[in-house]
Tab-separated table of C-alpha atoms and ligand atoms in Angstrom:
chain	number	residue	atom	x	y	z
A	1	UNK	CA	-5.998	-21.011	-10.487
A	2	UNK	CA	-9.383	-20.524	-11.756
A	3	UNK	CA	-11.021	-17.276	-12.374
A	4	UNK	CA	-13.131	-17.057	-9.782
A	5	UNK	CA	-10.324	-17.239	-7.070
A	6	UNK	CA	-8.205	-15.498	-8.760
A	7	UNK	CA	-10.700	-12.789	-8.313
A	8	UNK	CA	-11.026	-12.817	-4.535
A	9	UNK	CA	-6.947	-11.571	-4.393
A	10	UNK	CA	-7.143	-7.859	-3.856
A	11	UNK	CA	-6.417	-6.330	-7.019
A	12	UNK	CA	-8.974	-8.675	-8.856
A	13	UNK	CA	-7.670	-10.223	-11.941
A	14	UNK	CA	-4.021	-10.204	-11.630
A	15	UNK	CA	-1.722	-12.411	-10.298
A	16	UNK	CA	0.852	-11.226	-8.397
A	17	UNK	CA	3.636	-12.502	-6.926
A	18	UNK	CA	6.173	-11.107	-4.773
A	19	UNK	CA	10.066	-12.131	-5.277
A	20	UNK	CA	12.565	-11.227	-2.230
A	21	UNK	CA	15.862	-10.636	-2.726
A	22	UNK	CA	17.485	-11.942	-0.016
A	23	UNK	CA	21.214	-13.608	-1.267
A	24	UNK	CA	23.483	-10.700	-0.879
A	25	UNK	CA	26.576	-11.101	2.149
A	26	UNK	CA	26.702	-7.449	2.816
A	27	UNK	CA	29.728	-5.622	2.576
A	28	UNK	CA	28.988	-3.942	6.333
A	29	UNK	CA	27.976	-6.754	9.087
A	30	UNK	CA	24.952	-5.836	11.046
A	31	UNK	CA	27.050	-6.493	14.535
A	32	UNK	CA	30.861	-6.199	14.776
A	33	UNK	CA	30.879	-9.491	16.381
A	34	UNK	CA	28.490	-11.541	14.435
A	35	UNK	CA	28.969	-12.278	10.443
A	36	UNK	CA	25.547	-13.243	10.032
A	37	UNK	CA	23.991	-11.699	7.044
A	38	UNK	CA	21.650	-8.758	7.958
A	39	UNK	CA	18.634	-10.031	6.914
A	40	UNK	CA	18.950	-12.697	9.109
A	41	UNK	CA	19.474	-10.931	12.556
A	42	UNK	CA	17.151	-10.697	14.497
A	43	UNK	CA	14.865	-7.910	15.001
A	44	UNK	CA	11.981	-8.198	17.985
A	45	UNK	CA	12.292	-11.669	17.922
A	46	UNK	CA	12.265	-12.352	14.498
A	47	UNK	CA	14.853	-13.009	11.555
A	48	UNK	CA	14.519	-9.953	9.800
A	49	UNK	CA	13.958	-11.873	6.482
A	50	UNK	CA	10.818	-13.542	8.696
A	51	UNK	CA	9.186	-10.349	8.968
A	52	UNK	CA	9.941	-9.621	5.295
A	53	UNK	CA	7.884	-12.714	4.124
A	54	UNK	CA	5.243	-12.108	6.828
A	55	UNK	CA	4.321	-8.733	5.310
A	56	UNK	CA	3.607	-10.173	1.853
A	57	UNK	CA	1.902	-13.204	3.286
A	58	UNK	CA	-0.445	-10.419	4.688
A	59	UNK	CA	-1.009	-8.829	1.737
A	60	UNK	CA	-4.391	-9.478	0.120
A	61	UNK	CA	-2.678	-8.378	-3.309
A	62	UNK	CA	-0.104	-10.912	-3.237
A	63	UNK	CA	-0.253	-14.288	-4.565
A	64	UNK	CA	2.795	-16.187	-4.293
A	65	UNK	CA	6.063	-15.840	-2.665
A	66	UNK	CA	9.349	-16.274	-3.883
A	67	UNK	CA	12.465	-15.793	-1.783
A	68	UNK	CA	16.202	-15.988	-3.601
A	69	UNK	CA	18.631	-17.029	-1.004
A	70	UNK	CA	22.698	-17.516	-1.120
A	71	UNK	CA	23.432	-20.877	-1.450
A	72	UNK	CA	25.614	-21.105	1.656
A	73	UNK	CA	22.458	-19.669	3.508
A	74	UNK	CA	19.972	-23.073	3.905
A	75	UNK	CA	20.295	-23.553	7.682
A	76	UNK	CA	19.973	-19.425	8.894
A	77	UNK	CA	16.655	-19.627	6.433
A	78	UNK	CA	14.810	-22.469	7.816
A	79	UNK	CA	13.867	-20.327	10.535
A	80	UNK	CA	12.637	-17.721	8.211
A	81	UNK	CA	9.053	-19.062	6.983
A	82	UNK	CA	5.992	-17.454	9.272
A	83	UNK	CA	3.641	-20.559	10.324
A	84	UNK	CA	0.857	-21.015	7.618
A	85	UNK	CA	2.674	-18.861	5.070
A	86	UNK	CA	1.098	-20.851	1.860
A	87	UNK	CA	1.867	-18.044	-0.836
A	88	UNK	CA	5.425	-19.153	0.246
A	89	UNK	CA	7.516	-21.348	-2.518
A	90	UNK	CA	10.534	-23.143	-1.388
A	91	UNK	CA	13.755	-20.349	-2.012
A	92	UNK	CA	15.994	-20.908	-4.950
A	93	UNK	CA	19.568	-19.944	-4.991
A	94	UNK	CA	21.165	-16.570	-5.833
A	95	UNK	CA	23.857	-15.566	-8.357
A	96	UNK	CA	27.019	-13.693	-8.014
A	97	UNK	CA	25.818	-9.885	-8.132
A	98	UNK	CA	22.066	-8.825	-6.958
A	99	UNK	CA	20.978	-8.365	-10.470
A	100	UNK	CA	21.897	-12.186	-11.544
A	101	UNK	CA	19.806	-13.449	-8.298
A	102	UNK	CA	16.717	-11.181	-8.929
A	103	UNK	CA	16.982	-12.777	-12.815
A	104	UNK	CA	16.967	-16.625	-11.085
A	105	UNK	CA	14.238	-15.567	-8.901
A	106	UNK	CA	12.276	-14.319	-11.916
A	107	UNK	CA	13.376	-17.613	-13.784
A	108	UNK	CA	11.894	-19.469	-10.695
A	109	UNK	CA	8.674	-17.635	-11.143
A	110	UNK	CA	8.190	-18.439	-15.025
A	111	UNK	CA	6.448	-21.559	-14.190
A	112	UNK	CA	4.229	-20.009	-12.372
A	113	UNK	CA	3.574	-17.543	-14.787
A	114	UNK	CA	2.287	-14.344	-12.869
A	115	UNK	CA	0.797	-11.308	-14.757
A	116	UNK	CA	3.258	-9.123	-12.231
A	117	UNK	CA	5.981	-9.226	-9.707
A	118	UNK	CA	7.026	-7.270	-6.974
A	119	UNK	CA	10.620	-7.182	-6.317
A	120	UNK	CA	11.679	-6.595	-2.998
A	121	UNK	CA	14.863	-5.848	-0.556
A	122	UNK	CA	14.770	-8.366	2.209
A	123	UNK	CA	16.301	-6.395	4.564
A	124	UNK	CA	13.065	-3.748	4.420
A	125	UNK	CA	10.973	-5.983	7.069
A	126	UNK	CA	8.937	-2.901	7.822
A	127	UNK	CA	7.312	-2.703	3.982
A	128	UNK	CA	3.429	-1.266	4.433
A	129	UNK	CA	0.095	-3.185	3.487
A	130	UNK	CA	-0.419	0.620	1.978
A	131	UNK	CA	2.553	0.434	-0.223
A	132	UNK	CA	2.189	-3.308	-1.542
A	133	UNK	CA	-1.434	-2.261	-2.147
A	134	UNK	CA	-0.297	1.022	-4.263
A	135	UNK	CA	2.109	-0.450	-6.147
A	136	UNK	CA	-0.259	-3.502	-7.212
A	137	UNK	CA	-3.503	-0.886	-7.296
A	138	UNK	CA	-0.522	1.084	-10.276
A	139	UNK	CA	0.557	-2.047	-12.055
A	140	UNK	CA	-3.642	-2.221	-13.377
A	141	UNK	CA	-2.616	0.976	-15.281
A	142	UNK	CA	1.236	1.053	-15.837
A	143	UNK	CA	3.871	-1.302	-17.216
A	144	UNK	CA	6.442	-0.765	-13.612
A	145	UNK	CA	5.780	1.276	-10.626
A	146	UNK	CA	8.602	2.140	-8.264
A	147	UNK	CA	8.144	2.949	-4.292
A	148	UNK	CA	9.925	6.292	-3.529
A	149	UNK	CA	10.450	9.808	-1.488
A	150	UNK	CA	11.121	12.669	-2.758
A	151	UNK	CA	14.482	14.062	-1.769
A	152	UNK	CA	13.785	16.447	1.093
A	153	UNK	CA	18.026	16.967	2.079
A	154	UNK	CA	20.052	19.329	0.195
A	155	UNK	CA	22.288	17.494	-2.079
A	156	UNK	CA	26.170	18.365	-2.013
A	157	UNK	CA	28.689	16.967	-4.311
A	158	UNK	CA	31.982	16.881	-2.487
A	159	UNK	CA	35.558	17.165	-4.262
A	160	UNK	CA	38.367	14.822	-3.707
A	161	UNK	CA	39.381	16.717	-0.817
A	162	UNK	CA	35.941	15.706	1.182
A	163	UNK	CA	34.848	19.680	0.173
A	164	UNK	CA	31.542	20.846	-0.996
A	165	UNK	CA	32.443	21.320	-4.930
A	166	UNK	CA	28.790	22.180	-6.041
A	167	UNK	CA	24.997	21.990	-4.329
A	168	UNK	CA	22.507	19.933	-6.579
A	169	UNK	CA	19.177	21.285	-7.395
A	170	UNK	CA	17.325	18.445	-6.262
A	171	UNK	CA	13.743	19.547	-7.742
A	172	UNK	CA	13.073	16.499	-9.238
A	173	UNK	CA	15.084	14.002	-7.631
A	174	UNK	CA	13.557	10.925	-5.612
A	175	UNK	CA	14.870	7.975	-3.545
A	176	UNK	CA	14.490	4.532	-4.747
A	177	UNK	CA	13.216	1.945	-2.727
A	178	UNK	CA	11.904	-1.246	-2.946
A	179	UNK	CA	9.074	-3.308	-3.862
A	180	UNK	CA	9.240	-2.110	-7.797
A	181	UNK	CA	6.456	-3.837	-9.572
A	182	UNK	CA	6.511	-4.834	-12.703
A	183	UNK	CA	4.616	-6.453	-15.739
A	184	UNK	CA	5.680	-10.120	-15.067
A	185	UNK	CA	6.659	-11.195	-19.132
A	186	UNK	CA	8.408	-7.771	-19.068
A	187	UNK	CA	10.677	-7.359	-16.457
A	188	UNK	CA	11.747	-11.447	-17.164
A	189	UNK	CA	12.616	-10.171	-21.045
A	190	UNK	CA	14.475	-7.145	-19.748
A	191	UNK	CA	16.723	-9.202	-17.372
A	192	UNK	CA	17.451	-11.822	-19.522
A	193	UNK	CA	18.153	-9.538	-22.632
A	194	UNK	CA	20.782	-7.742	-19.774
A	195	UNK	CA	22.527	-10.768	-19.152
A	196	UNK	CA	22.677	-11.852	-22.696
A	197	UNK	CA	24.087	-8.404	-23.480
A	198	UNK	CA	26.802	-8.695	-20.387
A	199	UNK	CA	25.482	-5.800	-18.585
A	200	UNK	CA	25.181	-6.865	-15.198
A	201	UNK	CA	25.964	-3.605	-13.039
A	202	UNK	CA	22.292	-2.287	-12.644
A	203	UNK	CA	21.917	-1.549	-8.922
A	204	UNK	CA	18.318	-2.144	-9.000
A	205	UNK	CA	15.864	-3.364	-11.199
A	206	UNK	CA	13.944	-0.181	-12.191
A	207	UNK	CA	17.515	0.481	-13.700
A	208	UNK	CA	17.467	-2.445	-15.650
A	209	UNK	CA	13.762	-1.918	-16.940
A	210	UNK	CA	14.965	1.852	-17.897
A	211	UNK	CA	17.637	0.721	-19.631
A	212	UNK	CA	14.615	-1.695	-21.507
A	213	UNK	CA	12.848	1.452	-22.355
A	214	UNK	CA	9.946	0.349	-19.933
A	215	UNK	CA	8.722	3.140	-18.138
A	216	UNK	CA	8.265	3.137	-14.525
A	217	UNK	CA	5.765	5.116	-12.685
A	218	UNK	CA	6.929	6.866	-8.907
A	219	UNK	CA	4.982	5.830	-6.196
A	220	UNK	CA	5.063	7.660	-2.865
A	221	UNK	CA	6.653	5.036	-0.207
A	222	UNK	CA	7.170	5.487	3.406
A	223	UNK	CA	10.369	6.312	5.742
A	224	UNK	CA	9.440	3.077	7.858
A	225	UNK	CA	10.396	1.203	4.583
A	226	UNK	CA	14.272	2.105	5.259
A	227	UNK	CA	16.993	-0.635	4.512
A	228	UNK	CA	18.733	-2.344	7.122
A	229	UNK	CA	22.192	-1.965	6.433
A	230	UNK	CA	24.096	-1.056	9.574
A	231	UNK	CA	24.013	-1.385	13.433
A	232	UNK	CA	22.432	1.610	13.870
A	233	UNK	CA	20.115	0.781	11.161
A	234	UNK	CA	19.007	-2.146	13.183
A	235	UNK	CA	18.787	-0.716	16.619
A	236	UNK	CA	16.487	2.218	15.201
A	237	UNK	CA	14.352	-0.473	13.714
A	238	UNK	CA	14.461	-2.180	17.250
A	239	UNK	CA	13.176	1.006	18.491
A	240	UNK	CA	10.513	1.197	15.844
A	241	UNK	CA	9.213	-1.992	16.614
A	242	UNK	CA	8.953	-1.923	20.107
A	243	UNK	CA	7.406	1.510	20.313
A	244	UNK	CA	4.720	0.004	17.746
A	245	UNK	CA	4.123	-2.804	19.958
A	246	UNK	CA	3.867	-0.826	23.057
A	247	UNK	CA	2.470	2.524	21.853
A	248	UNK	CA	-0.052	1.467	19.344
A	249	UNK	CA	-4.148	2.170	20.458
A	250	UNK	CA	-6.851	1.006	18.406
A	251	UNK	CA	-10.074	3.192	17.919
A	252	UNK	CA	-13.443	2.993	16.417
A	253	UNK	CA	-15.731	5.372	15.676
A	254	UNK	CA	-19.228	5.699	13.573
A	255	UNK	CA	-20.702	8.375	11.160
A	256	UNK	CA	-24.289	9.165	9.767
A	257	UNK	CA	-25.801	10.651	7.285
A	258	UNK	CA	-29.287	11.323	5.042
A	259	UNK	CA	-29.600	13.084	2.207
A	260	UNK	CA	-32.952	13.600	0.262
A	261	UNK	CA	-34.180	12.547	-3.194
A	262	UNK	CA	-34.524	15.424	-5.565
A	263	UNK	CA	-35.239	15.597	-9.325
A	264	UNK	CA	-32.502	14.016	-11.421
A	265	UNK	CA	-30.958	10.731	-13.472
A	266	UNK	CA	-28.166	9.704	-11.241
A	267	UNK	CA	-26.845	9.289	-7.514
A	268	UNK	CA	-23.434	9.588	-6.022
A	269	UNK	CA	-22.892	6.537	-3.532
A	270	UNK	CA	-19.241	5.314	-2.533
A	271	UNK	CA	-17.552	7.536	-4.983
A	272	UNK	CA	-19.726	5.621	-7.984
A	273	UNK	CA	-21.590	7.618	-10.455
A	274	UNK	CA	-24.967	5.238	-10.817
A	275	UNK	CA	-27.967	6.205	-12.910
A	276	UNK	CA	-31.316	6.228	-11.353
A	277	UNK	CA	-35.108	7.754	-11.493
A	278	UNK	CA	-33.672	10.684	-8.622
A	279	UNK	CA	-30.540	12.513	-7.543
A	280	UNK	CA	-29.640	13.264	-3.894
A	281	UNK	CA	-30.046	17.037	-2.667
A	282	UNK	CA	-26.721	18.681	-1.456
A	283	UNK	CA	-23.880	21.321	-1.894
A	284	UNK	CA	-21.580	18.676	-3.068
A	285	UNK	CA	-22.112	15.181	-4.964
A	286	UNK	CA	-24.607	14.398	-1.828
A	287	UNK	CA	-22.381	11.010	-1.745
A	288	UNK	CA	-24.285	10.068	1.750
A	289	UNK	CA	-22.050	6.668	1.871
A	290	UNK	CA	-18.702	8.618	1.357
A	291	UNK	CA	-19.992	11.078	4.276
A	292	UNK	CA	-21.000	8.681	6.412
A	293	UNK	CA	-17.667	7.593	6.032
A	294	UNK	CA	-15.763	10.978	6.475
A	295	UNK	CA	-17.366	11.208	9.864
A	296	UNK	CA	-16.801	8.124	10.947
A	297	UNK	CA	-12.897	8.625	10.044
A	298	UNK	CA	-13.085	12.553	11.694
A	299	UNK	CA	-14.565	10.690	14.898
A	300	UNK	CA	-11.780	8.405	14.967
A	301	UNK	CA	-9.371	11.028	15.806
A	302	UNK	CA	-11.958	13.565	17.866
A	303	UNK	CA	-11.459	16.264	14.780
A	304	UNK	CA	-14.655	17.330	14.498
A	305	UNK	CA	-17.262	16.187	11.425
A	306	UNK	CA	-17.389	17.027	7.760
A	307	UNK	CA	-19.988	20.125	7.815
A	308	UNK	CA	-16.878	21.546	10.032
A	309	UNK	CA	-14.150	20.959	7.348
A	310	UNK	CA	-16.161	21.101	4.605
A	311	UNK	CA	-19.150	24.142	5.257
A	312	UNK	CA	-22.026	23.842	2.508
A	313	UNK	CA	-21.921	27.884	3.284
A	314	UNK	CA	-18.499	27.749	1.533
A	315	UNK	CA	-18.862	28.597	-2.111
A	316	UNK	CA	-15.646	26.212	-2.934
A	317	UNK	CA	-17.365	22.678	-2.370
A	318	UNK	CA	-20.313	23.431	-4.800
A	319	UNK	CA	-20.586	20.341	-6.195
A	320	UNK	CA	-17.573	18.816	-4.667
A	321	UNK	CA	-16.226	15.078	-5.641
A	322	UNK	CA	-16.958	13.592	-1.830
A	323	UNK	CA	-14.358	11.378	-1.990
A	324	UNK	CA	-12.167	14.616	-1.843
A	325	UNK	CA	-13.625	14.887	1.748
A	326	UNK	CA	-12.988	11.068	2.169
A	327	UNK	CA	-9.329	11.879	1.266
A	328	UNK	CA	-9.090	14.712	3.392
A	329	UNK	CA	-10.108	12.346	6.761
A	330	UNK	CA	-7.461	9.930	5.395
A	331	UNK	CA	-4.752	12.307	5.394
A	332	UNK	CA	-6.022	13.730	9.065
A	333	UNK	CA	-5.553	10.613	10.389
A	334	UNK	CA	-2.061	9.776	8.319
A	335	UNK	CA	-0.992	13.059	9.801
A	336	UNK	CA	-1.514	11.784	13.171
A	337	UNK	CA	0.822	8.990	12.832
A	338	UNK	CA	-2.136	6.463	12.408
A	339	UNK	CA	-3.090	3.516	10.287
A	340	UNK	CA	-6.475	3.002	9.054
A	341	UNK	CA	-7.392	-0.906	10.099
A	342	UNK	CA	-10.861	-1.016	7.989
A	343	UNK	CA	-13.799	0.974	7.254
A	344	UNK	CA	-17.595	-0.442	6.606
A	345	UNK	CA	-20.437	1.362	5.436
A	346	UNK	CA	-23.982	0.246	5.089
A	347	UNK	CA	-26.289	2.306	2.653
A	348	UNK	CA	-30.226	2.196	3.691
A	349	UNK	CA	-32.121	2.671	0.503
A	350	UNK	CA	-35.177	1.165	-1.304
A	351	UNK	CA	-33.299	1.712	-4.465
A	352	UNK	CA	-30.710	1.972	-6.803
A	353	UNK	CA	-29.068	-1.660	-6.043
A	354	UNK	CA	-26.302	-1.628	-4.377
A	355	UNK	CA	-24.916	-5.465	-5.218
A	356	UNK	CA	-23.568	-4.782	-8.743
A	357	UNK	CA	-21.660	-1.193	-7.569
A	358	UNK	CA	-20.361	-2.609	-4.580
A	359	UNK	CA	-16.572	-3.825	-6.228
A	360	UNK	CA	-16.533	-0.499	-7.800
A	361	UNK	CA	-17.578	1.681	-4.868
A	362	UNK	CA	-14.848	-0.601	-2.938
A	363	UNK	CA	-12.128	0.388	-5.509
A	364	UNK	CA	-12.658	3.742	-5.085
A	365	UNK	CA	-12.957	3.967	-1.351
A	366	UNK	CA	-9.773	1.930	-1.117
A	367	UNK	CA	-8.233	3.970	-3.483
A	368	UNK	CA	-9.010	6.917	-1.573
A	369	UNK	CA	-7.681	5.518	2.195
A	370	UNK	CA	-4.866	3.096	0.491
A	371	UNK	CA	-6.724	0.226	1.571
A	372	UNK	CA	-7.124	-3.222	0.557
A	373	UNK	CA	-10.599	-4.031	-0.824
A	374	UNK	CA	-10.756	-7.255	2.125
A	375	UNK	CA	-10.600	-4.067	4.424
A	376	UNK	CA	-13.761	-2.104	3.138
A	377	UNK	CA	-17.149	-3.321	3.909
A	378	UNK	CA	-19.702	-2.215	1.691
A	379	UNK	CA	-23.388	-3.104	2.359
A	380	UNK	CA	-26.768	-2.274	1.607
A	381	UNK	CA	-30.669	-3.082	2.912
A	382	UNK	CA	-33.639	-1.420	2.258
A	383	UNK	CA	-35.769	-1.021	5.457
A	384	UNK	CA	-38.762	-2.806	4.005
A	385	UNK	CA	-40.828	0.512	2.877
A	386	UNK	CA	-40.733	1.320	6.468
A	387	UNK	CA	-39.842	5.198	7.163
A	388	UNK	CA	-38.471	8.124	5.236
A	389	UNK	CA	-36.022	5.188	3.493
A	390	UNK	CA	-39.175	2.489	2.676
A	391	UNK	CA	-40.852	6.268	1.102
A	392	UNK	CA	-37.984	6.253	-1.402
A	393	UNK	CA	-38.043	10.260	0.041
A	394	UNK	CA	-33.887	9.859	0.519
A	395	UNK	CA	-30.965	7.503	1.375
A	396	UNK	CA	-29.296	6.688	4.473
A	397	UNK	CA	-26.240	5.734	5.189
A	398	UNK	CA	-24.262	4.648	8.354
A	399	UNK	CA	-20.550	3.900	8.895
A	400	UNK	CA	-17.793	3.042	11.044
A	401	UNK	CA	-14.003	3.345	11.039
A	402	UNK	CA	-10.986	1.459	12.751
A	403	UNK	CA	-7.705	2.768	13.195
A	404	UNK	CA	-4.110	2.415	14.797
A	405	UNK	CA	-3.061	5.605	16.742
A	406	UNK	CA	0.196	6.387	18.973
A	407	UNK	CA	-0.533	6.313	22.192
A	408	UNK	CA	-0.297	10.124	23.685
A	409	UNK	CA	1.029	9.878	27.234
A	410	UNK	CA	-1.971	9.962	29.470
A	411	UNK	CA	-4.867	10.130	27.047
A	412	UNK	CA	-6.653	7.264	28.253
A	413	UNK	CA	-7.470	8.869	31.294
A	414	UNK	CA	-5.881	5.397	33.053
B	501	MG	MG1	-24.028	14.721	3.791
């Protein structure tokens, strides 16, 4: 792959593939009457191993596919390859025990030589763009990142007689799920070094890269990302699905702002610090992109505009990082059950050039919203020295925002 497409994946300059684990029998069928292996039932339609691959195939970040299947399992996976999936490699067989199959699948991958691989559960079709894109966004900076929750339940330990014997703080205490990314070279290393040691009762592979002294970094997954494991696993993800399908609305919305130029050596714009012959008047950064933005997120969900969240009478946001306001519209919408689709922002200025920030303003805006960068538009013009803009007197900037809401009964008016 040369360098320039390896660039255009979404976390630019790494290769990352994606290896599903998907050769286990299951101790607990999916239906009483049906032996099939859980991750291929169906689920809407689909084998739930289908919807598995589909995810990473949609996944800007992700640049190959490897799926480890058992070796009885040929037929039930034929039907298991979305149309035009070419990230996807044909599957390799599994081993005895989960760890020995994730170790072929890495084997499998060596030829292909990735800088990093996320490993992944097949039977967690419902994995996020938002948490491939985190854990891929993580694996720039650390060796392994993990997807997780915190544990919310109060723990019990129970006695042999099914009694609560103690309560366990659980201050500290997460749930591991899958993908867990890791440093390609390392993760292979750790695996084989396991096997050639005879230790082959890790139960997942951040285990086996602890016990490697490679340290793994927590990353915040979601509840959707649950394993199918049981029938009533399966018909709550039936649920899920359909009430996605049905109860899903999209909305748009735009933003605006100006700020003008006052005297300084640098502007805020998308969350990038650039140097130029002015700064931007405000009470915070003055990052007129990022607002822009911010409103165009707020309108998206009718909750009002940043000058209402964010007053420039409040003493607090003096100076304020604006992609803290950016975050804030994020989590507003998050909170509402929704999904931002893509956000695209187009910055009206004479001057500085926008051309050789735009990657970096994109990194940090999709840092902010958990987005990949093939979802943020950033784009500039100058308006040909016509207007307050063509005066170099200040900098414009104009926005809009996509996103996936639930449907609230009656809300359309229709
Ligand atoms: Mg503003």
């Amino acid at each position: 792959m040369s360098a320039s497409s390896r660039k255009s994946a979404g976390v630019p300059g790494l290769r990352i593939a994606a290896l599903i684990v998907a050769a286990g029998r299951g101790s607990r069928a999916v239906r009483p009457d049906d032996s099939t292996p859980k991750q291929y039932a169906m689920l809407g339609g689909a084998p739930v191993l289908w919807r598995t691959i589909q995810a990473f195939q949609a996944a800007a970040e992700i640049t190959h596919i490897q799926v480890v299947i058992h070796q009885d399992d040929a037929d039930l996976y034929r039907n298991c390859a979305p149309v035009g999936a070419a990230k996807l490699w044909p599957p390799v067989p599994g081993g005895p025990t989960r760890q020995a199959s994730v170790r072929l699948g890495l084997e499998a991958l060596a030829g292909v030589a990735p800088d990093a691989v996320l490993i992944h559960d097949a039977a967690r079709p419902f994995i996020g763009a938002d948490t491939i894109a985190d854990i891929a966004r993580s694996l720039r900076t650390h060796p392994a990142a993990l997807a997780a929750l915190p544990v919310s339940d109060t723990l019990k330990r129970a006695n042999s007689n099914g009694a609560v014997a103690e309560t366990i703080d659980r201050e500290g205490l997460w749930r591991a799920q899958t993908p867990q990314g890791f440093h390609f070279d390392a993760i292979l290393k750790a695996h084989r070094d396991a096997a050639t040691a005879g230790r082959d009762d890790f139960t997942d592979d951040a285990a086996v890269a602890e016990w490697a002294g490679i340290v793994t970094t927590l990353v915040e997954g979601s509840e959707r990302n649950a394993k199918i494991t049981t029938t009533e696993d399966l018909a709550m993800a039936e649920r899920l699905l359909a009430a996605n399908d049905t109860m899903m609305e999209s909305r748009s919305a735009s933003g605006f702002d100006v700020h003008r130029f006052t005297a300084g050596d640098h502007v805020w714009l998308g969350g990038v610090k650039i140097p130029h012959t002015a700064s931007l008047e405000g009470h915070s950064d003055a990052d007129v992109a990022l607002h822009a933005l911010t409103d165009a997120l707020l309108g998206s969900i009718g909750d009002g505009d940043i000058g209402q969240h964010f007053p420039p009478s409040d003493p607090q946001w003096k100076g304020a990082a604006s992609i803290r306001f950016l975050q804030d519209a994020a989590r507003r919408v998050w909170a509402r059950g929704g999904r931002i689709v893509n956000v695209d922002v187009t910055i009206l200025a004479e001057a500085p050039k926008v051309g050789p920030h735009r990657a970096a303003m994109q990194a940090a805006i999709g840092a902010a919203l958990k987005l990949s960068t093939d979802r943020i538009g950033v784009k500039a013009t100058t308006t040909e020295g016509l207007g307050f803009t063509g005066r170099r007197e200040g900098i414009a900037a104009m926005a809009t925002a996509t996103v996936m809401l639930p449907a609230s009964l009656g809300s359309s008016g229709a």
